[in-house]
GROMACS .gro file of C-alpha atoms in nm:
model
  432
    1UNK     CA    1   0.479 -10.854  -4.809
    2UNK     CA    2   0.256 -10.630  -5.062
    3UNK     CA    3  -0.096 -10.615  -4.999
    4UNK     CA    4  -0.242 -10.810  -5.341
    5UNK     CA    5  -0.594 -10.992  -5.378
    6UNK     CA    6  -0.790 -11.207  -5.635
    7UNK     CA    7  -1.097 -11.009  -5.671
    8UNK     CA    8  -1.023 -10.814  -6.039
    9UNK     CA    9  -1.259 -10.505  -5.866
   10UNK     CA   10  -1.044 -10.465  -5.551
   11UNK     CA   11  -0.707 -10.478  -5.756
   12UNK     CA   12  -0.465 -10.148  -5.710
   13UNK     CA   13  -0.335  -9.958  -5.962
   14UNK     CA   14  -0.026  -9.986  -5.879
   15UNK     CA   15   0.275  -9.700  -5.910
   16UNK     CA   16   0.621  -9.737  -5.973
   17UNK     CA   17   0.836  -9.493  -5.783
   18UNK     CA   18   0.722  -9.267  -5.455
   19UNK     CA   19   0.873  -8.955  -5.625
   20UNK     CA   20   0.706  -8.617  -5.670
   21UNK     CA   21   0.520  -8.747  -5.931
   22UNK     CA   22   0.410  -9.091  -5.831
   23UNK     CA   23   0.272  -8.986  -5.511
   24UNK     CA   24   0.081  -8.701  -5.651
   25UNK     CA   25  -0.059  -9.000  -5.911
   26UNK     CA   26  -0.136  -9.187  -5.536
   27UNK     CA   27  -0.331  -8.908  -5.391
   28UNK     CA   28  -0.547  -8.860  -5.710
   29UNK     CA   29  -0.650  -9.210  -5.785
   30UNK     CA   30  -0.729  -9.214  -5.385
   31UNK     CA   31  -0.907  -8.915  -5.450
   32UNK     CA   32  -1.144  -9.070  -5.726
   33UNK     CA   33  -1.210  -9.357  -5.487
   34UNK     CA   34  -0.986  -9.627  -5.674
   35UNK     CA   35  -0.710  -9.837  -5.414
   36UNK     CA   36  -0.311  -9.676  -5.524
   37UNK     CA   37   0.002  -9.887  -5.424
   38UNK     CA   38   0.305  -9.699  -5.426
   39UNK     CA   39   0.614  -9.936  -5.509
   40UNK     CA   40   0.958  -9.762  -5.430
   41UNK     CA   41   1.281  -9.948  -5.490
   42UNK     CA   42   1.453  -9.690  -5.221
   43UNK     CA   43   1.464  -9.699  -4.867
   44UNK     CA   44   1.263  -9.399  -4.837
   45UNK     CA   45   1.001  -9.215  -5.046
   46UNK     CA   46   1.155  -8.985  -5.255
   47UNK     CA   47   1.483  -9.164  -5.254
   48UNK     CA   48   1.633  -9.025  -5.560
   49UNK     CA   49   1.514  -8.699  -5.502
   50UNK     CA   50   1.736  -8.690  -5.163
   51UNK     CA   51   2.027  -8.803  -5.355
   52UNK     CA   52   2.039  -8.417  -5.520
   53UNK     CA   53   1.898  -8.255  -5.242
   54UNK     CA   54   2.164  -8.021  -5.192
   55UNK     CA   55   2.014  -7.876  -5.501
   56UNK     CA   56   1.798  -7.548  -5.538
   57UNK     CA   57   1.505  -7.560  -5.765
   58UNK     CA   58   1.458  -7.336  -6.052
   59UNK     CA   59   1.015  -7.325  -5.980
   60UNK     CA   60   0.918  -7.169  -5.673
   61UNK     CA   61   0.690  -7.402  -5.471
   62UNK     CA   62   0.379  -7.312  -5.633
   63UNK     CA   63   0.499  -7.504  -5.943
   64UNK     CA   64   0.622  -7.803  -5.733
   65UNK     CA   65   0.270  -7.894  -5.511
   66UNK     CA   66   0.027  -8.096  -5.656
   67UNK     CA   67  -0.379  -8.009  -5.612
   68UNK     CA   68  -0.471  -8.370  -5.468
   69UNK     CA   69  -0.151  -8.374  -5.259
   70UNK     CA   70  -0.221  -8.024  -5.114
   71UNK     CA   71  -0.612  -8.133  -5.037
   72UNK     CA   72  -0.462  -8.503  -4.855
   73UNK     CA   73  -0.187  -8.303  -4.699
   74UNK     CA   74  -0.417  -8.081  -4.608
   75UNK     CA   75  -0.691  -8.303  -4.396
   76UNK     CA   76  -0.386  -8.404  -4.177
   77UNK     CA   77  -0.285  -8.031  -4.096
   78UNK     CA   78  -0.006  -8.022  -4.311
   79UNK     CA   79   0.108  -7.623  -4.310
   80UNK     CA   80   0.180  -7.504  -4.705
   81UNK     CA   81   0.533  -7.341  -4.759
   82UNK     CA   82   0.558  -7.013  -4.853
   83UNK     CA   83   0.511  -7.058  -5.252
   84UNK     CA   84   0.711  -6.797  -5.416
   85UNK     CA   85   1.011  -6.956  -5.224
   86UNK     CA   86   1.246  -7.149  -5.394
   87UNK     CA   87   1.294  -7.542  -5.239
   88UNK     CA   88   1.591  -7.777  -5.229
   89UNK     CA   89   1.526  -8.108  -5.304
   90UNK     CA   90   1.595  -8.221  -4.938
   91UNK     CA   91   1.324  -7.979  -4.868
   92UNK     CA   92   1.065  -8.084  -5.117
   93UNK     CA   93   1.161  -8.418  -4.974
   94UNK     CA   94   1.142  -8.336  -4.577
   95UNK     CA   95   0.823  -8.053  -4.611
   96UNK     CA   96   0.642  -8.194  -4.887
   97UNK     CA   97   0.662  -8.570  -4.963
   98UNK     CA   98   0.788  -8.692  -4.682
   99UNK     CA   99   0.446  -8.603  -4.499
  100UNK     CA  100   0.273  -8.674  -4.853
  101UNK     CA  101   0.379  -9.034  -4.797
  102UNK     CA  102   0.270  -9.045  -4.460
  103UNK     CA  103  -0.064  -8.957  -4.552
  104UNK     CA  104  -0.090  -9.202  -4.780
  105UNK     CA  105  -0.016  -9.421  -4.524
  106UNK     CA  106  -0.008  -9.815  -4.637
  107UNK     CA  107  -0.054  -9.708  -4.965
  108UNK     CA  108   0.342  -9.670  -5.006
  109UNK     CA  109   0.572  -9.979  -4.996
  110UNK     CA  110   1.020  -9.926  -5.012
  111UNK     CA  111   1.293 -10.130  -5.036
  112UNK     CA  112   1.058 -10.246  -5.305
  113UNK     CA  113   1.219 -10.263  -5.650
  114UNK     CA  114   0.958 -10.334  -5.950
  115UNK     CA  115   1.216 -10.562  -6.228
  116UNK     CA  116   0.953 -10.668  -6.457
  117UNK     CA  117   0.599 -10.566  -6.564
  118UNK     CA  118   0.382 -10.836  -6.769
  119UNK     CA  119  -0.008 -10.935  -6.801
  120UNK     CA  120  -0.107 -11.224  -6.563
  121UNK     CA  121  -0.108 -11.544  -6.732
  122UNK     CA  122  -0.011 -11.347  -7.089
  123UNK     CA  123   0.320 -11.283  -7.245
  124UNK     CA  124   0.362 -11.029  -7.521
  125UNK     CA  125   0.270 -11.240  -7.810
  126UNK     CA  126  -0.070 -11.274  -7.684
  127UNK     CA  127  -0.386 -11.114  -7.782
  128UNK     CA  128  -0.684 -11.330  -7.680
  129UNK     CA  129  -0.841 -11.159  -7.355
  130UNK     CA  130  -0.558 -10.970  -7.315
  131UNK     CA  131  -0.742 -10.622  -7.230
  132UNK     CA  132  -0.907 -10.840  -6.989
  133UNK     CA  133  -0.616 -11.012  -6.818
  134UNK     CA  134  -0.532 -10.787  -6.455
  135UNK     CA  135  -0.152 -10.662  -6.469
  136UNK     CA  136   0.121 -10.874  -6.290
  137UNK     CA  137   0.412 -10.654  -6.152
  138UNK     CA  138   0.730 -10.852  -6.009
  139UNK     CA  139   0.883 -10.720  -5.746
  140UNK     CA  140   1.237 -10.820  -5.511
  141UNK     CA  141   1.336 -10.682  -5.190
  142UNK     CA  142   1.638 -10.651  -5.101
  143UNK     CA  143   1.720 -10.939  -4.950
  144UNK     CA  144   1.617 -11.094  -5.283
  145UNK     CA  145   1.249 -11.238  -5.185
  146UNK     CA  146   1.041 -11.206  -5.495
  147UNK     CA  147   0.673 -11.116  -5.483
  148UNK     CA  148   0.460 -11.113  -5.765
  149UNK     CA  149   0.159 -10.838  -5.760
  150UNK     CA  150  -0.170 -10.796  -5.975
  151UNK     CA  151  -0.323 -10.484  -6.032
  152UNK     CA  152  -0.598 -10.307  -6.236
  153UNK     CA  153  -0.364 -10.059  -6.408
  154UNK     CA  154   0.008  -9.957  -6.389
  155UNK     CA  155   0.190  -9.639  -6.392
  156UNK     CA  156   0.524  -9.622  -6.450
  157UNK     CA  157   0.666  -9.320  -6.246
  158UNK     CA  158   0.975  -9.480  -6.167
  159UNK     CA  159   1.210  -9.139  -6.355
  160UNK     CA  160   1.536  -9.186  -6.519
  161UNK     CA  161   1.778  -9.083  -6.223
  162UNK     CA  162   1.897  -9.423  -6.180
  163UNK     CA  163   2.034  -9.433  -6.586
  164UNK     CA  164   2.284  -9.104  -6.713
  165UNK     CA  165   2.333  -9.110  -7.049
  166UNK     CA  166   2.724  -9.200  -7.153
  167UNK     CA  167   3.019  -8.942  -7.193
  168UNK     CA  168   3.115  -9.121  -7.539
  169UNK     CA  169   2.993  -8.999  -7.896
  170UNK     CA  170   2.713  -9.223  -8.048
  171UNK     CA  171   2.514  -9.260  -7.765
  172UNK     CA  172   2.748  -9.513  -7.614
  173UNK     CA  173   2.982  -9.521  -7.336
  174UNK     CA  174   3.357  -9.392  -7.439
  175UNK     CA  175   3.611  -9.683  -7.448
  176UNK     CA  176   3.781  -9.711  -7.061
  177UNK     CA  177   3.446  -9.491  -6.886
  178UNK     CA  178   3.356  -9.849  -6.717
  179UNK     CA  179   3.650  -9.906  -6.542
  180UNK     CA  180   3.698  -9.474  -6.486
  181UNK     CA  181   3.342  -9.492  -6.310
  182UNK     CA  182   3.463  -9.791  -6.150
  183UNK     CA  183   3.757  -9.629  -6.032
  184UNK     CA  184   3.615  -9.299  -5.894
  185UNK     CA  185   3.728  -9.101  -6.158
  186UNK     CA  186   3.445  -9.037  -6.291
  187UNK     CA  187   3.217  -8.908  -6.002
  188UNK     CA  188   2.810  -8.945  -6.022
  189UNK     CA  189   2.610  -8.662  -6.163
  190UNK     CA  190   2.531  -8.337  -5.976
  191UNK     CA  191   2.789  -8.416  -5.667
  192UNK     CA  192   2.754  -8.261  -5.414
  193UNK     CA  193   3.099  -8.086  -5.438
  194UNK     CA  194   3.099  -7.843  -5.143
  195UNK     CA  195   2.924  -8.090  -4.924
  196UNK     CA  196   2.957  -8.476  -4.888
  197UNK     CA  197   3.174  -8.478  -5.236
  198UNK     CA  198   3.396  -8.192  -5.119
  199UNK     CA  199   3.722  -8.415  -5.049
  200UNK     CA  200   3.657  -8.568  -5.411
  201UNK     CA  201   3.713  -8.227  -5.598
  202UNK     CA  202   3.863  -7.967  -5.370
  203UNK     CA  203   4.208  -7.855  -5.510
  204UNK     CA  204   4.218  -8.083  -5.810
  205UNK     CA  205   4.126  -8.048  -6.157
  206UNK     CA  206   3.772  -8.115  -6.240
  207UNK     CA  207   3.586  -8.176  -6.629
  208UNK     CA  208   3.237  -8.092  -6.659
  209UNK     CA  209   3.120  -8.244  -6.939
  210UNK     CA  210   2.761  -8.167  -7.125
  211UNK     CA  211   2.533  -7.854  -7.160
  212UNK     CA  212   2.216  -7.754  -6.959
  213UNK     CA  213   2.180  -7.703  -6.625
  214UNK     CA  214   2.291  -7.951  -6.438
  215UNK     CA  215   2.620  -7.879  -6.552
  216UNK     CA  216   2.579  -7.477  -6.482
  217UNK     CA  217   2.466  -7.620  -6.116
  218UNK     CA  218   2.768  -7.775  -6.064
  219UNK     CA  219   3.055  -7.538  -6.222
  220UNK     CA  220   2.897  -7.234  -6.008
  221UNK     CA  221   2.935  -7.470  -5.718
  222UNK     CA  222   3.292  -7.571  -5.817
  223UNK     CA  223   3.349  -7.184  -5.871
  224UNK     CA  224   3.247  -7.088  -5.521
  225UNK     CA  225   3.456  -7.358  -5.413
  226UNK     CA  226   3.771  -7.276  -5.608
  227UNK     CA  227   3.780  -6.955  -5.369
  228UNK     CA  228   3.756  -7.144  -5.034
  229UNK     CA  229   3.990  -7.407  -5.191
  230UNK     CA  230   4.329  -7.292  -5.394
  231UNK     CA  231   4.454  -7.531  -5.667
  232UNK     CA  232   4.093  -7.612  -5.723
  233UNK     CA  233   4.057  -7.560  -6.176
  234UNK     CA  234   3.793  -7.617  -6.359
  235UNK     CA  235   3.737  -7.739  -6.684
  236UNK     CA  236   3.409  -7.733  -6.897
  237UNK     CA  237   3.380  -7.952  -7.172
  238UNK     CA  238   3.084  -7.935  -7.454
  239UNK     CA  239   3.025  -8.095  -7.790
  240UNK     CA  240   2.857  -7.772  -7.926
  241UNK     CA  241   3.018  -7.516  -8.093
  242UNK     CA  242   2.835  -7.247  -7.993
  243UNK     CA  243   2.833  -7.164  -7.622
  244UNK     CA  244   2.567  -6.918  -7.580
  245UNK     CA  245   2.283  -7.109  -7.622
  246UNK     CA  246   2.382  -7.300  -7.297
  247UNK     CA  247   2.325  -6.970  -7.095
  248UNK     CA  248   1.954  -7.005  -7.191
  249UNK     CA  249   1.704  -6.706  -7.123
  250UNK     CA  250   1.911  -6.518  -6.912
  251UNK     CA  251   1.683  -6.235  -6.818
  252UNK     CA  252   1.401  -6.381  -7.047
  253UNK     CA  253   1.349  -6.650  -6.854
  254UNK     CA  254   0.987  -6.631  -6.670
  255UNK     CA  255   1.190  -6.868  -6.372
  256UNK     CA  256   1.424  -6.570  -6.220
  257UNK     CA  257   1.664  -6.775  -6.113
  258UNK     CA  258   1.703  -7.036  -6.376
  259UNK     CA  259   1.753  -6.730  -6.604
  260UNK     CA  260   2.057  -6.566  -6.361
  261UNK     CA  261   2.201  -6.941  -6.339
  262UNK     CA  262   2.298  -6.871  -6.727
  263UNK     CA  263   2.426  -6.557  -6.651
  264UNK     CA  264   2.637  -6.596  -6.369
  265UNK     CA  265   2.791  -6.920  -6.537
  266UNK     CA  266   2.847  -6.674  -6.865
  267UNK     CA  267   3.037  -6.445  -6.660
  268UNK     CA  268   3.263  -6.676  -6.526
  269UNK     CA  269   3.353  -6.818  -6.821
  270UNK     CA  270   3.399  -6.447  -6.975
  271UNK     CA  271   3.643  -6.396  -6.664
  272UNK     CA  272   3.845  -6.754  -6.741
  273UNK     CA  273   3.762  -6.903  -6.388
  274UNK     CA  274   3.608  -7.224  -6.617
  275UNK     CA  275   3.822  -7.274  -6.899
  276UNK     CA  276   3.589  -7.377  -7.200
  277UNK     CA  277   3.642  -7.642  -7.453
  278UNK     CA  278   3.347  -7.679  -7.686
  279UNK     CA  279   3.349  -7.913  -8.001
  280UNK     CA  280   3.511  -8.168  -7.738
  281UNK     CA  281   3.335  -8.490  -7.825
  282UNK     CA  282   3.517  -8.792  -7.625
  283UNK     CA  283   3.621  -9.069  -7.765
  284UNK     CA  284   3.805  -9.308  -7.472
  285UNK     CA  285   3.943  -9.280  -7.111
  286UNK     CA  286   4.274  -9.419  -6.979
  287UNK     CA  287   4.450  -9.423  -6.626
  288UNK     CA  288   4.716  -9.160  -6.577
  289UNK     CA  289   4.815  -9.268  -6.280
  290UNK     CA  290   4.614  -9.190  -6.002
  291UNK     CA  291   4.459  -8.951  -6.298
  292UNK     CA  292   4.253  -8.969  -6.582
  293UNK     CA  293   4.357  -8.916  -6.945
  294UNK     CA  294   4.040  -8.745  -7.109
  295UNK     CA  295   4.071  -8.837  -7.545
  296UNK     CA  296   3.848  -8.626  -7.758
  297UNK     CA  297   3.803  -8.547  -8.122
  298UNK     CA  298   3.815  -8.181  -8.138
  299UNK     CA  299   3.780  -7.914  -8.386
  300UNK     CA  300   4.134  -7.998  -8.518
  301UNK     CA  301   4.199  -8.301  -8.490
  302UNK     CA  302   4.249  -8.522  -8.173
  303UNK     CA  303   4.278  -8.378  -7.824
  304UNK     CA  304   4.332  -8.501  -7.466
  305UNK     CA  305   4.329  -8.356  -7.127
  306UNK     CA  306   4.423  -8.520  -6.834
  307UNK     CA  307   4.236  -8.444  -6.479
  308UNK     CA  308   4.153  -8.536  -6.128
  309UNK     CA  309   3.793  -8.620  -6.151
  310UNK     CA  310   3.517  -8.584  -6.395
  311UNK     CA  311   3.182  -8.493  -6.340
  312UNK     CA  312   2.889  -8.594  -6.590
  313UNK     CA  313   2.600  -8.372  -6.644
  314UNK     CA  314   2.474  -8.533  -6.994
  315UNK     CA  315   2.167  -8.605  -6.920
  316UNK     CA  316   1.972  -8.906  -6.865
  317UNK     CA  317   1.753  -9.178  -7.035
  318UNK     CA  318   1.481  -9.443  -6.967
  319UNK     CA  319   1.537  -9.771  -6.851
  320UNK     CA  320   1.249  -9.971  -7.028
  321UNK     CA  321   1.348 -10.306  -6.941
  322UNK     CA  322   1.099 -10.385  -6.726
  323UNK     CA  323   0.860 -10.299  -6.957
  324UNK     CA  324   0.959 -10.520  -7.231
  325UNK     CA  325   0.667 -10.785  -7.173
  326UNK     CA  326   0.438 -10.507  -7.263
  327UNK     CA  327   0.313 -10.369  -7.602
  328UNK     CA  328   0.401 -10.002  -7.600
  329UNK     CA  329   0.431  -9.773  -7.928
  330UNK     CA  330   0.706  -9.496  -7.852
  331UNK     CA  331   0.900  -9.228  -8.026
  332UNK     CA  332   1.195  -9.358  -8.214
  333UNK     CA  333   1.371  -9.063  -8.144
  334UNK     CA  334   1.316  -8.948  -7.759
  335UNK     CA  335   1.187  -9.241  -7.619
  336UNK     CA  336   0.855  -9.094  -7.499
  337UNK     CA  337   0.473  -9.234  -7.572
  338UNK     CA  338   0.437  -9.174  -7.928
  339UNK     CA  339   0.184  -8.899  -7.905
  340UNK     CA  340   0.379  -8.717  -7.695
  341UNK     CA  341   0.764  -8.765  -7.891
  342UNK     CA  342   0.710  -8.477  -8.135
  343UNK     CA  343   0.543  -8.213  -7.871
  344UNK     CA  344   0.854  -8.264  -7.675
  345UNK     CA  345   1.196  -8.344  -7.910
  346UNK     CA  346   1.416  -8.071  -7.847
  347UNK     CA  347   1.513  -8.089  -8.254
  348UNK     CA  348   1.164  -8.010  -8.360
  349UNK     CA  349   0.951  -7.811  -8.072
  350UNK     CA  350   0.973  -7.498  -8.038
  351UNK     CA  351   1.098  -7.284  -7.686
  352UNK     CA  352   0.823  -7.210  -7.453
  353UNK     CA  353   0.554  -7.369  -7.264
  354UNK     CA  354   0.473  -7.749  -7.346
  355UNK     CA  355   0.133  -7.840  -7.537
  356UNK     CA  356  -0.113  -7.950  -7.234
  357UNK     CA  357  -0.160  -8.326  -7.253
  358UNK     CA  358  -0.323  -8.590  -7.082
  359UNK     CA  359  -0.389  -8.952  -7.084
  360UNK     CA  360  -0.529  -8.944  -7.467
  361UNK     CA  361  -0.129  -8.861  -7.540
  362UNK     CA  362   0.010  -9.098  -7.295
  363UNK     CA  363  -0.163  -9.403  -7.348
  364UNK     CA  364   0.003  -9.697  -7.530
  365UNK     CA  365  -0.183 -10.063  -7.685
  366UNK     CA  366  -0.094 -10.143  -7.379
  367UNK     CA  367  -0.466 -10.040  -7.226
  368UNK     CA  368  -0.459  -9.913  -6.834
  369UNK     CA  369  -0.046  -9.917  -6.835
  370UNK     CA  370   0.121  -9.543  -6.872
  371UNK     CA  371   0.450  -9.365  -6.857
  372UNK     CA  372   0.492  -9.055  -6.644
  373UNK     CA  373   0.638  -8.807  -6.476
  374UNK     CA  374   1.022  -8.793  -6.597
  375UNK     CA  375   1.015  -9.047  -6.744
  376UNK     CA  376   0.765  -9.012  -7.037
  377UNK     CA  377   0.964  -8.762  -7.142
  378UNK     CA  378   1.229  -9.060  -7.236
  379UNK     CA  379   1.552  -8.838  -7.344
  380UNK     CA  380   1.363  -8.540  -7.410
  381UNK     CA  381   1.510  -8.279  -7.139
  382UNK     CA  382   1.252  -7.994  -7.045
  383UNK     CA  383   0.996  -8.152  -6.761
  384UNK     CA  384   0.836  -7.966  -6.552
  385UNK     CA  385   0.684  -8.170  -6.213
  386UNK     CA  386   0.335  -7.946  -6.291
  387UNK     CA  387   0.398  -8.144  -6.607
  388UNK     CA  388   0.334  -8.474  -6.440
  389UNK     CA  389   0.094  -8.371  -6.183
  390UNK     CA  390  -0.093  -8.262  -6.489
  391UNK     CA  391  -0.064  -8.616  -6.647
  392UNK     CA  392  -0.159  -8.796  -6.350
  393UNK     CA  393  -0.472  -8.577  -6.282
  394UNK     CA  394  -0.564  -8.677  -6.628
  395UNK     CA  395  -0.534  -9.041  -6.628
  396UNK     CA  396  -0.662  -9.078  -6.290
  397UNK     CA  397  -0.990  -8.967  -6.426
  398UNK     CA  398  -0.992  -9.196  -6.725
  399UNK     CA  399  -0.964  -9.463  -6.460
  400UNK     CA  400  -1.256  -9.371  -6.306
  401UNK     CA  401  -1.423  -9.319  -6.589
  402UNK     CA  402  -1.494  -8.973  -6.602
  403UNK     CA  403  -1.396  -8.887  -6.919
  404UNK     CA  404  -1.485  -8.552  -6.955
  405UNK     CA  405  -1.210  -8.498  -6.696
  406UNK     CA  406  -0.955  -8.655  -6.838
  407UNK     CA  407  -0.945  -8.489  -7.125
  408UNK     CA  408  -0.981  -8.167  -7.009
  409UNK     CA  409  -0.602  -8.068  -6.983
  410UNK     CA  410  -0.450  -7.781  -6.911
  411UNK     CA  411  -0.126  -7.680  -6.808
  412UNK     CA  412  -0.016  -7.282  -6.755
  413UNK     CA  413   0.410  -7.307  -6.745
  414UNK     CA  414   0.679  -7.015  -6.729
  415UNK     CA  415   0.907  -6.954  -7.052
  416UNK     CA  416   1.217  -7.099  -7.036
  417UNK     CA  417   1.334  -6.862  -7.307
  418UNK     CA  418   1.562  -7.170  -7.408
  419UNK     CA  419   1.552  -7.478  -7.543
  420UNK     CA  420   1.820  -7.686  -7.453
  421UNK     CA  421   1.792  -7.762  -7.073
  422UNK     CA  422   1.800  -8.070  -6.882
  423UNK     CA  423   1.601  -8.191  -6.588
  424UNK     CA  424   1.713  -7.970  -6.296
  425UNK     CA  425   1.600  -7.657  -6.507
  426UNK     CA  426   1.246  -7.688  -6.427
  427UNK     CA  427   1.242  -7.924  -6.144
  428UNK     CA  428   1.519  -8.167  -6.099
  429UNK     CA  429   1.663  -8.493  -6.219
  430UNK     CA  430   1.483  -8.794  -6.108
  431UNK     CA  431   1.229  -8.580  -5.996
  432UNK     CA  432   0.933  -8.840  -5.973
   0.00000   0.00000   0.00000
């Protein structure tokens, strides 16, 4: 049962998702002597971050450790990780917010999914005493007992792991991907192909479809594999026509190894280990077999390619259903807090470090409820986790009412030296 009470002053603000993110928002609203409760759907804090962990981060860990996390850890003898080192996500998980949680003690709750976000006693239409009215956050376990949770304020760190964009063209899933995820066929993103997902992929032909890093993670993987495993091809679809903005900084890149990630994966695509389709934009799915028959418009005409397995690296998007009681003013295009849509569309900023921002940019009508963390970046693809421990610092203060704080944002981020990148560039997917 969550902890919940009547008395408006001793209400939490409550956090969706125990993620890098969401517990760094914990330890600084604990920090400015306001009551955090952490509400993770998974078994485990940091759930979603586990289910990549086989990755390696791009930002060493002195990008990936949050100031109030490093003071809470500290108090209970935590010992800091060599920061120039690069983590995987099991090991930001196991040496970082796995203890983080632990400090925080009571303050986290899993196997605690949040399905619905609302104002106690108000629906959306309301306007009377709204402001006024204390938060009410639904929650079910998993043995479907429903609990229903007030609280001062609500941050919603809860990522966008959980929701990968479709394969298909428009925005929407290709005709047959249903029943091809269904079917295995199409696998989850960033498997963990030499690992638990080896059997999937090893000596069968493999699609990587989409551009950014994710999908460089996993053809350099499949690569490595293809030498320990013959008959193993690869196959990288893209809807671009131009390739070499995919390889990104290269040596530019202020992240060392997110730069040589583009130029290893350019080399093996100069050397025809990945074979390379670009202007491959697919338009259905259908069952060869014990295969799967990939149809794309191409750059003359209509194409098809038939495989083992494909692997999605598209991206990902917000799932803002939960939110949908609430009165929230975002960017059309990205899906982000208004404010922060145009600092952060990958059509209209520029490459480079991201404007600092703070709770002025994140806050919606919707007074005391924000966005962060992965998440408030809605489709946009370039977050950094300093990004969110950044945002969190900031509305934390305004909570407390220091004010002076919160709006004192700043934020000191490598170049990327590229644009077009997805969440594992700069910290991960899912990464709150």
């Amino acid at each position: 049962m969550l902890p919940n009470t009547t008395d408006s002053d001793e209400l939490p603000v409550l956090i969706i998702g125990a993620g890098p993110v969401g517990l760094a928002a914990a330890a600084h609203v604990r920090e400015r002597g306001l009551v955090p409760l952490v509400v993770e759907a998974g078994d485990t804090a940091a759930a979603s971050v586990r289910a990549w962990g086989h990755v390696q981060l791009f930002s060493p860990w002195r990008y990936n450790i949050d100031d109030a996390a490093r003071r809470l850890l500290g108090a209970h003898g935590w010992e800091e990780p060599d920061l120039d080192v690069l983590p995987t996500g099991q090991e930001l998980a196991e040496h970082y917010l796995d203890p983080l949680a632990t400090a925080l003690g009571e303050a986290v709750s899993t196997g605690t999914r949040v399905v619905a976000v609302s104002r106690d006693g108000i629906d959306k239409t309301r306007s009377a005493d709204r402001e006024a009215a204390p938060f009410l956050v639904r929650t079910v376990r998993p043995d479907g007992s429903i609990d229903d949770v007030r609280a001062r304020s609500v941050l919603d760190a809860s990522g966008t792991w959980e929701r990968p964009n479709p394969l298909g063209r428009s925005g929407l899933p290709a005709q047959g991907e249903a029943e091809a995820v269904a079917r295995g066929l199409i696998t989850q993103p960033l498997p963990d192909v030499r690992g638990k997902d080896r059997s999937v992929v090893a000596g069968r032909h493999v699609l990587v479809v989409g551009a950014g890093h994710s999908a460089a993670n996993t053809l350099l993987d499949l690569a490595a594999l293809a030498q320990e495993e013959p008959g193993t091809r690869i196959t990288w679809a893209l809807r671009t026509a131009d390739v070499t903005s995919v390889y990104g900084g290269e040596e530019r890149d202020e992240l060392a190894a997110r730069g040589a990630l583009g130029a290893r994966l350019r080399t093996l695509v100069e050397s025809g280990i990945v074979d390379i389709r670009t202007e491959f934009v697919i338009t259905g799915f259908e069952s060869a077999g014990d295969r799967l028959r990939v149809i794309a418009d191409g750059a003359d005409g209509s194409e098809s390619l038939t495989v083992d397995r494909v692997v999605p690296a598209t991206g990902f998007r917000p799932d803002l259903s939960m939110v949908s009681e609430l009165r929230l003013e975002l960017d059309p295009a990205v899906e982000a807090p208004r404010r922060l849509g145009p600092l952060i569309d990958p059509e209209l900023h520029s490459c480079g470090s991201v404007e600092p921002h703070g709770e002025r940019v994140l806050s919606h009508p919707e007074q005391g409820f924000y966005i962060v963390g992965m998440k408030s970046y809605g489709r946009a693809p370039t977050f950094l986790m300093a990004t969110g421990y950044e945002q969190v610092r900031s509305i934390a203060a305004a909570l407390a009412g220091d004010r002076e704080a919160a709006d004192a944002v700043q934020l000191s981020l490598p170049e990327t030296g590229v644009c077009s990148v997805d969440p594992v560039a700069s910290c991960a997917p899912g990464c709150e």
